[in-house]
Tab-separated table of N, CA and C and ligand atoms in Angstrom:
chain	number	residue	atom	x	y	z
A	172	MET	N	158.824	24.262	78.253
A	172	MET	CA	159.327	23.896	76.919
A	172	MET	C	158.330	24.354	75.862
A	173	GLU	N	158.853	25.012	74.829
A	173	GLU	CA	157.989	25.608	73.804
A	173	GLU	C	158.312	24.978	72.445
A	174	ARG	N	157.371	25.096	71.504
A	174	ARG	CA	157.629	24.649	70.126
A	174	ARG	C	157.451	25.815	69.164
A	175	THR	N	158.205	25.773	68.067
A	175	THR	CA	158.017	26.777	67.015
A	175	THR	C	158.069	26.113	65.650
A	176	PHE	N	157.366	26.741	64.702
A	176	PHE	CA	157.398	26.246	63.316
A	176	PHE	C	158.470	27.009	62.550
A	177	VAL	N	159.318	26.270	61.843
A	177	VAL	CA	160.404	26.876	61.061
A	177	VAL	C	160.330	26.308	59.646
A	178	MET	N	160.410	27.202	58.655
A	178	MET	CA	160.440	26.747	57.260
A	178	MET	C	161.704	27.262	56.579
A	179	PHE	N	162.492	26.331	56.068
A	179	PHE	CA	163.650	26.682	55.253
A	179	PHE	C	163.102	26.853	53.833
A	180	LYS	N	163.109	28.095	53.385
A	180	LYS	CA	162.350	28.488	52.202
A	180	LYS	C	163.051	28.058	50.908
A	181	PRO	N	162.353	28.205	49.751
A	181	PRO	CA	162.931	27.756	48.480
A	181	PRO	C	164.329	28.324	48.193
A	182	ASP	N	164.572	29.587	48.569
A	182	ASP	CA	165.902	30.173	48.283
A	182	ASP	C	166.982	29.472	49.101
A	183	CYS	N	166.651	29.046	50.329
A	183	CYS	CA	167.611	28.354	51.194
A	183	CYS	C	167.982	26.990	50.594
A	184	VAL	N	166.955	26.277	50.108
A	184	VAL	CA	167.190	24.959	49.499
A	184	VAL	C	167.971	25.132	48.194
A	185	GLN	N	167.513	26.053	47.343
A	185	GLN	CA	168.129	26.235	46.022
A	185	GLN	C	169.577	26.727	46.111
A	186	ARG	N	169.877	27.512	47.152
A	186	ARG	CA	171.250	28.041	47.280
A	186	ARG	C	172.195	27.074	48.001
A	187	GLY	N	171.671	25.897	48.363
A	187	GLY	CA	172.524	24.903	49.016
A	187	GLY	C	172.968	25.324	50.404
A	188	LEU	N	172.081	26.083	51.097
A	188	LEU	CA	172.445	26.589	52.425
A	188	LEU	C	171.809	25.793	53.564
A	189	LEU	N	171.042	24.737	53.219
A	189	LEU	CA	170.315	24.001	54.269
A	189	LEU	C	171.248	23.532	55.383
A	190	GLY	N	172.331	22.874	55.005
A	190	GLY	CA	173.239	22.299	55.998
A	190	GLY	C	173.851	23.360	56.886
A	191	ARG	N	174.326	24.446	56.279
A	191	ARG	CA	175.002	25.491	57.062
A	191	ARG	C	174.034	26.176	58.020
A	192	ILE	N	172.796	26.393	57.552
A	192	ILE	CA	171.855	27.109	58.419
A	192	ILE	C	171.286	26.172	59.482
A	193	LEU	N	171.003	24.913	59.092
A	193	LEU	CA	170.529	23.947	60.097
A	193	LEU	C	171.563	23.758	61.210
A	194	SER	N	172.841	23.833	60.838
A	194	SER	CA	173.884	23.608	61.851
A	194	SER	C	173.830	24.683	62.949
A	195	ARG	N	173.317	25.870	62.614
A	195	ARG	CA	173.195	26.908	63.654
A	195	ARG	C	172.149	26.505	64.700
A	196	PHE	N	171.092	25.797	64.227
A	196	PHE	CA	170.067	25.330	65.165
A	196	PHE	C	170.650	24.237	66.056
A	197	ASP	N	171.448	23.341	65.458
A	197	ASP	CA	172.137	22.307	66.252
A	197	ASP	C	173.080	22.953	67.256
A	198	ASP	N	173.873	23.923	66.780
A	198	ASP	CA	174.869	24.566	67.650
A	198	ASP	C	174.200	25.200	68.877
A	199	LYS	N	173.005	25.749	68.672
A	199	LYS	CA	172.291	26.433	69.761
A	199	LYS	C	171.656	25.429	70.728
A	200	GLY	N	171.588	24.163	70.304
A	200	GLY	CA	171.000	23.129	71.174
A	200	GLY	C	169.490	23.034	71.036
A	201	LEU	N	168.948	23.565	69.897
A	201	LEU	CA	167.504	23.461	69.677
A	201	LEU	C	167.205	22.061	69.150
A	202	ARG	N	166.077	21.536	69.552
A	202	ARG	CA	165.759	20.138	69.282
A	202	ARG	C	164.751	20.015	68.138
A	203	PRO	N	165.137	19.409	67.000
A	203	PRO	CA	164.131	19.182	65.950
A	203	PRO	C	163.206	18.052	66.377
A	204	VAL	N	161.896	18.283	66.311
A	204	VAL	CA	160.947	17.210	66.648
A	204	VAL	C	160.089	16.812	65.443
A	205	ALA	N	160.215	17.555	64.337
A	205	ALA	CA	159.540	17.187	63.086
A	205	ALA	C	160.245	17.887	61.939
A	206	MET	N	160.358	17.162	60.816
A	206	MET	CA	160.987	17.734	59.610
A	206	MET	C	160.410	17.035	58.390
A	207	LYS	N	160.048	17.803	57.367
A	207	LYS	CA	159.706	17.164	56.096
A	207	LYS	C	159.878	18.130	54.928
A	208	MET	N	160.291	17.534	53.807
A	208	MET	CA	160.448	18.292	52.571
A	208	MET	C	159.087	18.310	51.890
A	209	ILE	N	158.596	19.483	51.578
A	209	ILE	CA	157.296	19.554	50.895
A	209	ILE	C	157.328	20.669	49.850
A	210	ARG	N	156.375	20.592	48.943
A	210	ARG	CA	156.151	21.686	47.994
A	210	ARG	C	154.899	22.398	48.482
A	211	VAL	N	155.004	23.641	48.887
A	211	VAL	CA	153.854	24.391	49.405
A	211	VAL	C	152.895	24.663	48.255
A	212	SER	N	151.610	24.357	48.476
A	212	SER	CA	150.601	24.633	47.441
A	212	SER	C	150.105	26.068	47.616
A	213	PRO	N	149.484	26.648	46.585
A	213	PRO	CA	148.912	27.992	46.745
A	213	PRO	C	147.915	28.053	47.902
A	214	ALA	N	147.135	26.970	48.106
A	214	ALA	CA	146.148	26.976	49.206
A	214	ALA	C	146.859	26.995	50.565
A	215	MET	N	147.915	26.205	50.693
A	215	MET	CA	148.669	26.208	51.959
A	215	MET	C	149.310	27.578	52.194
A	216	ALA	N	149.834	28.178	51.124
A	216	ALA	CA	150.476	29.492	51.260
A	216	ALA	C	149.461	30.512	51.775
A	217	LYS	N	148.238	30.464	51.246
A	217	LYS	CA	147.198	31.427	51.678
A	217	LYS	C	146.841	31.204	53.145
A	218	GLN	N	146.827	29.925	53.562
A	218	GLN	CA	146.513	29.603	54.963
A	218	GLN	C	147.657	30.075	55.883
A	219	HIS	N	148.873	29.725	55.487
A	219	HIS	CA	150.049	30.091	56.296
A	219	HIS	C	150.159	31.612	56.430
A	220	TYR	N	150.086	32.310	55.287
A	220	TYR	CA	150.304	33.760	55.284
A	220	TYR	C	148.974	34.523	55.252
A	221	ALA	N	147.964	34.002	55.980
A	221	ALA	CA	146.619	34.603	55.962
A	221	ALA	C	146.656	36.111	56.254
A	222	GLU	N	147.525	36.532	57.184
A	222	GLU	CA	147.561	37.963	57.553
A	222	GLU	C	148.150	38.835	56.450
A	223	HIS	N	148.815	38.207	55.456
A	223	HIS	CA	149.460	38.987	54.379
A	223	HIS	C	148.708	38.914	53.045
A	224	VAL	N	147.648	38.073	52.982
A	224	VAL	CA	147.015	37.807	51.684
A	224	VAL	C	146.539	39.072	50.975
A	225	SER	N	146.102	40.066	51.745
A	225	SER	CA	145.581	41.286	51.089
A	225	SER	C	146.676	42.325	50.834
A	226	LYS	N	147.926	42.012	51.199
A	226	LYS	CA	148.990	43.010	51.026
A	226	LYS	C	149.534	42.998	49.595
A	227	PRO	N	150.053	44.143	49.148
A	227	PRO	CA	150.518	44.230	47.753
A	227	PRO	C	151.615	43.213	47.428
A	228	PHE	N	152.437	42.832	48.432
A	228	PHE	CA	153.536	41.915	48.132
A	228	PHE	C	153.104	40.445	48.120
A	229	TYR	N	151.805	40.168	48.481
A	229	TYR	CA	151.425	38.761	48.621
A	229	TYR	C	151.552	37.933	47.329
A	230	PRO	N	151.105	38.438	46.167
A	230	PRO	CA	151.234	37.596	44.955
A	230	PRO	C	152.680	37.150	44.717
A	231	GLY	N	153.623	38.045	44.913
A	231	GLY	CA	155.040	37.687	44.742
A	231	GLY	C	155.491	36.688	45.788
A	232	LEU	N	155.005	36.857	47.023
A	232	LEU	CA	155.363	35.937	48.112
A	232	LEU	C	154.839	34.529	47.800
A	233	GLU	N	153.591	34.450	47.324
A	233	GLU	CA	153.022	33.122	47.002
A	233	GLU	C	153.791	32.466	45.853
A	234	GLU	N	154.127	33.267	44.844
A	234	GLU	CA	154.875	32.713	43.704
A	234	GLU	C	156.227	32.152	44.178
A	235	PHE	N	156.872	32.904	45.071
A	235	PHE	CA	158.184	32.511	45.599
A	235	PHE	C	158.090	31.244	46.453
A	236	ILE	N	157.142	31.210	47.384
A	236	ILE	CA	157.108	30.133	48.380
A	236	ILE	C	156.628	28.809	47.766
A	237	THR	N	155.921	28.898	46.619
A	237	THR	CA	155.433	27.681	45.954
A	237	THR	C	156.344	27.249	44.805
A	238	ALA	N	157.431	27.977	44.557
A	238	ALA	CA	158.227	27.768	43.335
A	238	ALA	C	159.121	26.534	43.388
A	239	SER	N	159.403	26.027	44.578
A	239	SER	CA	160.411	24.981	44.730
A	239	SER	C	160.220	24.387	46.128
A	240	PRO	N	160.714	23.164	46.393
A	240	PRO	CA	160.458	22.565	47.714
A	240	PRO	C	161.055	23.355	48.868
A	241	VAL	N	160.450	23.141	50.038
A	241	VAL	CA	160.930	23.753	51.285
A	241	VAL	C	161.135	22.637	52.304
A	242	LEU	N	161.889	22.933	53.363
A	242	LEU	CA	161.994	22.002	54.485
A	242	LEU	C	161.190	22.592	55.642
A	243	ALA	N	160.083	21.922	55.972
A	243	ALA	CA	159.224	22.373	57.080
A	243	ALA	C	159.655	21.637	58.345
A	244	CYS	N	159.764	22.369	59.460
A	244	CYS	CA	160.293	21.784	60.700
A	244	CYS	C	159.536	22.299	61.915
A	245	VAL	N	159.614	21.523	62.973
A	245	VAL	CA	159.206	21.994	64.294
A	245	VAL	C	160.421	21.845	65.206
A	246	PHE	N	160.755	22.915	65.920
A	246	PHE	CA	161.851	22.865	66.893
A	246	PHE	C	161.282	23.086	68.284
A	247	GLU	N	161.929	22.455	69.241
A	247	GLU	CA	161.498	22.545	70.625
A	247	GLU	C	162.643	23.095	71.466
A	248	GLY	N	162.324	23.879	72.462
A	248	GLY	CA	163.365	24.392	73.364
A	248	GLY	C	162.773	25.449	74.272
A	249	PRO	N	163.478	25.822	75.328
A	249	PRO	CA	162.982	26.883	76.194
A	249	PRO	C	162.942	28.218	75.447
A	250	GLU	N	161.805	28.917	75.522
A	250	GLU	CA	161.622	30.222	74.853
A	250	GLU	C	162.013	30.165	73.377
A	251	VAL	N	161.746	29.022	72.732
A	251	VAL	CA	162.272	28.794	71.378
A	251	VAL	C	161.690	29.760	70.338
A	252	VAL	N	160.450	30.239	70.549
A	252	VAL	CA	159.856	31.176	69.577
A	252	VAL	C	160.722	32.431	69.484
A	253	ARG	N	161.001	33.039	70.639
A	253	ARG	CA	161.824	34.262	70.654
A	253	ARG	C	163.267	33.973	70.229
A	254	VAL	N	163.802	32.892	70.738
A	254	VAL	CA	165.205	32.562	70.439
A	254	VAL	C	165.414	32.419	68.926
A	255	VAL	N	164.507	31.709	68.253
A	255	VAL	CA	164.686	31.510	66.799
A	255	VAL	C	164.477	32.813	66.043
A	256	ARG	N	163.493	33.615	66.439
A	256	ARG	CA	163.288	34.898	65.756
A	256	ARG	C	164.543	35.774	65.873
A	257	GLU	N	165.178	35.733	67.036
A	257	GLU	CA	166.407	36.524	67.200
A	257	GLU	C	167.554	35.948	66.372
A	258	MET	N	167.596	34.630	66.248
A	258	MET	CA	168.637	34.017	65.403
A	258	MET	C	168.457	34.427	63.938
A	259	LEU	N	167.181	34.573	63.495
A	259	LEU	CA	166.925	34.938	62.089
A	259	LEU	C	167.268	36.394	61.814
A	260	GLY	N	166.947	37.291	62.740
A	260	GLY	CA	167.164	38.720	62.505
A	260	GLY	C	165.967	39.366	61.836
A	261	ALA	N	166.102	40.655	61.502
A	261	ALA	CA	165.000	41.426	60.905
A	261	ALA	C	164.554	40.789	59.590
A	262	THR	N	163.288	41.082	59.193
A	262	THR	CA	162.712	40.457	57.992
A	262	THR	C	163.603	40.641	56.768
A	263	SER	N	164.060	41.850	56.539
A	263	SER	CA	164.884	42.098	55.356
A	263	SER	C	166.349	41.758	55.642
A	264	GLY	N	166.925	40.988	54.758
A	264	GLY	CA	168.348	40.673	54.892
A	264	GLY	C	169.222	41.916	54.860
A	265	LEU	N	168.715	43.005	54.235
A	265	LEU	CA	169.498	44.247	54.181
A	265	LEU	C	169.511	44.966	55.518
A	266	LYS	N	168.487	44.681	56.355
A	266	LYS	CA	168.383	45.367	57.653
A	266	LYS	C	168.812	44.475	58.807
A	267	ALA	N	168.849	43.159	58.566
A	267	ALA	CA	169.162	42.218	59.648
A	267	ALA	C	170.605	42.413	60.111
A	268	ALA	N	170.808	42.317	61.419
A	268	ALA	CA	172.145	42.541	61.990
A	268	ALA	C	173.108	41.437	61.551
A	269	ALA	N	174.369	41.822	61.369
A	269	ALA	CA	175.411	40.836	61.098
A	269	ALA	C	175.449	39.854	62.266
A	270	GLY	N	175.667	38.597	61.929
A	270	GLY	CA	175.665	37.567	62.973
A	270	GLY	C	174.354	36.818	63.031
A	271	THR	N	173.271	37.447	62.507
A	271	THR	CA	172.000	36.716	62.392
A	271	THR	C	172.016	35.951	61.065
A	272	ILE	N	171.110	34.986	60.927
A	272	ILE	CA	171.075	34.170	59.704
A	272	ILE	C	170.799	35.047	58.485
A	273	ARG	N	169.759	35.892	58.576
A	273	ARG	CA	169.446	36.755	57.419
A	273	ARG	C	170.536	37.799	57.211
A	274	GLY	N	171.070	38.311	58.306
A	274	GLY	CA	172.138	39.318	58.193
A	274	GLY	C	173.375	38.748	57.520
A	275	ASP	N	173.630	37.481	57.732
A	275	ASP	CA	174.846	36.875	57.168
A	275	ASP	C	174.647	36.313	55.764
A	276	PHE	N	173.398	35.894	55.422
A	276	PHE	CA	173.219	35.153	54.164
A	276	PHE	C	172.242	35.782	53.166
A	277	SER	N	171.460	36.795	53.574
A	277	SER	CA	170.425	37.316	52.660
A	277	SER	C	170.578	38.812	52.426
A	278	SER	N	170.249	39.232	51.194
A	278	SER	CA	170.201	40.663	50.871
A	278	SER	C	168.827	41.016	50.325
A	279	SER	N	167.804	40.315	50.781
A	279	SER	CA	166.468	40.483	50.223
A	279	SER	C	165.423	40.537	51.323
A	280	ARG	N	164.300	41.234	51.027
A	280	ARG	CA	163.188	41.283	51.971
A	280	ARG	C	162.313	40.039	51.787
A	281	GLN	N	162.099	39.645	50.521
A	281	GLN	CA	161.261	38.471	50.262
A	281	GLN	C	162.061	37.175	50.425
A	282	MET	N	163.240	37.129	49.812
A	282	MET	CA	164.051	35.911	49.852
A	282	MET	C	164.954	35.975	51.091
A	283	ASN	N	164.285	35.765	52.250
A	283	ASN	CA	165.000	35.895	53.520
A	283	ASN	C	165.280	34.532	54.153
A	284	LEU	N	165.257	33.493	53.341
A	284	LEU	CA	165.798	32.156	53.656
A	284	LEU	C	165.000	31.283	54.617
A	285	VAL	N	164.563	31.864	55.733
A	285	VAL	CA	163.929	31.039	56.773
A	285	VAL	C	162.739	31.799	57.359
A	286	HIS	N	161.638	31.084	57.552
A	286	HIS	CA	160.482	31.637	58.273
A	286	HIS	C	160.433	31.016	59.659
A	287	ALA	N	160.046	31.787	60.662
A	287	ALA	CA	159.791	31.220	61.991
A	287	ALA	C	158.595	31.921	62.613
A	288	SER	N	157.821	31.188	63.384
A	288	SER	CA	156.608	31.723	64.021
A	288	SER	C	156.948	32.913	64.916
A	289	ASP	N	155.995	33.881	64.983
A	289	ASP	CA	156.258	35.088	65.780
A	289	ASP	C	155.658	35.040	67.182
A	290	SER	N	154.919	33.982	67.525
A	290	SER	CA	154.355	33.849	68.878
A	290	SER	C	154.004	32.373	69.089
A	291	PRO	N	153.832	31.957	70.337
A	291	PRO	CA	153.427	30.563	70.578
A	291	PRO	C	152.085	30.234	69.913
A	292	GLU	N	151.177	31.252	69.838
A	292	GLU	CA	149.870	31.025	69.212
A	292	GLU	C	150.039	30.801	67.708
A	293	SER	N	150.888	31.630	67.055
A	293	SER	CA	151.154	31.422	65.617
A	293	SER	C	151.823	30.073	65.407
A	294	ALA	N	152.710	29.689	66.314
A	294	ALA	CA	153.408	28.408	66.169
A	294	ALA	C	152.398	27.266	66.149
A	295	ALA	N	151.451	27.290	67.095
A	295	ALA	CA	150.459	26.211	67.156
A	295	ALA	C	149.644	26.175	65.858
A	296	ARG	N	149.281	27.350	65.348
A	296	ARG	CA	148.479	27.420	64.119
A	296	ARG	C	149.278	26.913	62.926
A	297	GLU	N	150.535	27.369	62.804
A	297	GLU	CA	151.362	27.002	61.643
A	297	GLU	C	151.760	25.524	61.688
A	298	ILE	N	152.079	25.013	62.877
A	298	ILE	CA	152.412	23.583	63.002
A	298	ILE	C	151.219	22.758	62.512
A	299	GLY	N	150.005	23.198	62.853
A	299	GLY	CA	148.791	22.481	62.456
A	299	GLY	C	148.550	22.474	60.955
A	300	ILE	N	149.092	23.471	60.241
A	300	ILE	CA	148.937	23.509	58.772
A	300	ILE	C	149.820	22.451	58.128
A	301	TYR	N	151.023	22.248	58.680
A	301	TYR	CA	152.023	21.419	57.994
A	301	TYR	C	152.206	20.020	58.580
A	302	PHE	N	151.802	19.806	59.830
A	302	PHE	CA	152.068	18.511	60.470
A	302	PHE	C	150.832	17.969	61.180
A	303	THR	N	150.701	16.631	61.147
A	303	THR	CA	149.712	15.970	61.999
A	303	THR	C	150.411	15.664	63.331
A	304	PRO	N	149.666	15.464	64.413
A	304	PRO	CA	150.313	15.130	65.696
A	304	PRO	C	151.210	13.896	65.569
A	305	ALA	N	150.836	12.932	64.731
A	305	ALA	CA	151.635	11.702	64.605
A	305	ALA	C	152.986	11.948	63.934
A	306	GLU	N	153.136	13.088	63.267
A	306	GLU	CA	154.414	13.394	62.594
A	306	GLU	C	155.391	14.127	63.508
A	307	ILE	N	154.981	14.402	64.726
A	307	ILE	CA	155.843	15.130	65.675
A	307	ILE	C	156.379	14.135	66.703
A	308	HIS	N	157.700	14.116	66.835
A	308	HIS	CA	158.349	13.083	67.652
A	308	HIS	C	159.162	13.736	68.765
A	309	ALA	N	158.578	13.808	69.947
A	309	ALA	CA	159.290	14.369	71.098
A	309	ALA	C	160.406	13.408	71.507
A	310	TRP	N	161.551	13.942	71.871
A	310	TRP	CA	162.654	13.101	72.356
A	310	TRP	C	163.503	13.901	73.335
A	311	GLU	N	164.190	13.187	74.155
A	311	GLU	CA	164.995	13.826	75.205
A	311	GLU	C	166.470	13.654	74.861
A	312	PRO	N	167.226	14.743	74.640
A	312	PRO	CA	168.643	14.568	74.334
A	312	PRO	C	169.401	14.020	75.535
A	313	SER	N	170.267	13.058	75.296
A	313	SER	CA	171.001	12.482	76.423
A	313	SER	C	171.972	13.507	77.012
A	314	LEU	N	172.254	14.580	76.240
A	314	LEU	CA	173.169	15.623	76.738
A	314	LEU	C	172.444	16.741	77.475
A	315	SER	N	171.126	16.608	77.705
A	315	SER	CA	170.404	17.769	78.250
A	315	SER	C	170.990	18.267	79.569
A	316	CYS	N	171.606	17.376	80.346
A	316	CYS	CA	172.178	17.827	81.631
A	316	CYS	C	173.389	18.736	81.419
A	317	TRP	N	173.896	18.821	80.157
A	317	TRP	CA	175.027	19.707	79.852
A	317	TRP	C	174.603	20.939	79.060
A	318	LEU	N	173.295	21.061	78.791
A	318	LEU	CA	172.799	22.208	78.020
A	318	LEU	C	172.227	23.298	78.928
A	319	GLN	N	171.644	22.885	80.060
A	319	GLN	CA	171.065	23.847	81.004
A	319	GLN	C	171.205	23.326	82.415
A	320	ALA	N	171.302	24.266	83.367
A	320	ALA	CA	171.383	23.868	84.773
A	320	ALA	C	170.017	23.396	85.255
A	321	PRO	N	169.978	22.546	86.295
A	321	PRO	CA	168.687	22.079	86.811
A	321	PRO	C	167.774	23.254	87.168
A	322	GLY	N	166.513	23.173	86.764
A	322	GLY	CA	165.534	24.205	87.120
A	322	GLY	C	165.562	25.439	86.258
A	323	GLU	N	166.469	25.515	85.268
A	323	GLU	CA	166.573	26.728	84.430
A	323	GLU	C	165.475	26.842	83.401
A	324	ALA	N	165.038	25.728	82.824
A	324	ALA	CA	164.103	25.785	81.684
A	324	ALA	C	162.720	26.256	82.095
B	585	LIG	P1	158.331	35.640	56.741
B	585	LIG	O1	159.029	35.763	58.050
B	585	LIG	O2	158.154	34.280	56.176
B	585	LIG	O3	156.900	36.342	56.867
B	585	LIG	C1	156.216	36.886	55.751
B	585	LIG	C2	157.084	36.925	54.537
B	585	LIG	O4	156.660	37.828	53.548
B	585	LIG	C3	158.472	37.438	54.930
B	585	LIG	O5	159.151	36.482	55.677
B	585	LIG	C4	159.050	37.781	53.574
B	585	LIG	O6	159.462	36.612	52.862
B	585	LIG	C5	157.814	38.350	52.912
B	585	LIG	N1	157.722	39.819	53.036
B	585	LIG	C6	157.493	40.540	54.138
B	585	LIG	N2	157.426	41.859	53.846
B	585	LIG	C7	157.625	41.932	52.527
B	585	LIG	C8	157.655	43.017	51.631
B	585	LIG	N3	157.455	44.278	52.029
B	585	LIG	N4	157.894	42.741	50.324
B	585	LIG	C9	158.080	41.473	49.916
B	585	LIG	N5	158.032	40.388	50.735
B	585	LIG	C10	157.824	40.634	52.023
């Protein structure tokens, strides 16, 4: 069982798409174990996007991600890091395949609605920026015997 960090970005909240996009995570059977609405500070943005801070697009990215509240989440599931990245599609909504979240709802490279960790190591780092261990609540769905066959996970 793996965990990933997912952020529903300011454009997702402002466009009223939270419910529709969250429902895709429910439909897939991914388990939310932490969720909170926060306003990302410039310091948090620099920590989260440390690998992008020196890139030309970073000032615009920081302005965007701090402009309005976001919903920060942790999801749990088998191979959840890869599964969620595939659900999101390519970074740019213009390049993302139809049927993916970005492919269906975004036409922008920056305003691509949802962020998700790109590896289990990034997930651990990003979860640590936004959540304390006490804010993460593991739970077992009573339907798990209908989501996967025994021994599959
Ligand atoms: P995300 O998956 O959150 O990871 C880094 C973010 O930077 C990305 O989604 C986009 O929002 C943004 N981003 C990546 N590349 C570019 C780019 N070339 N121009 C503008 N924003 C970008």
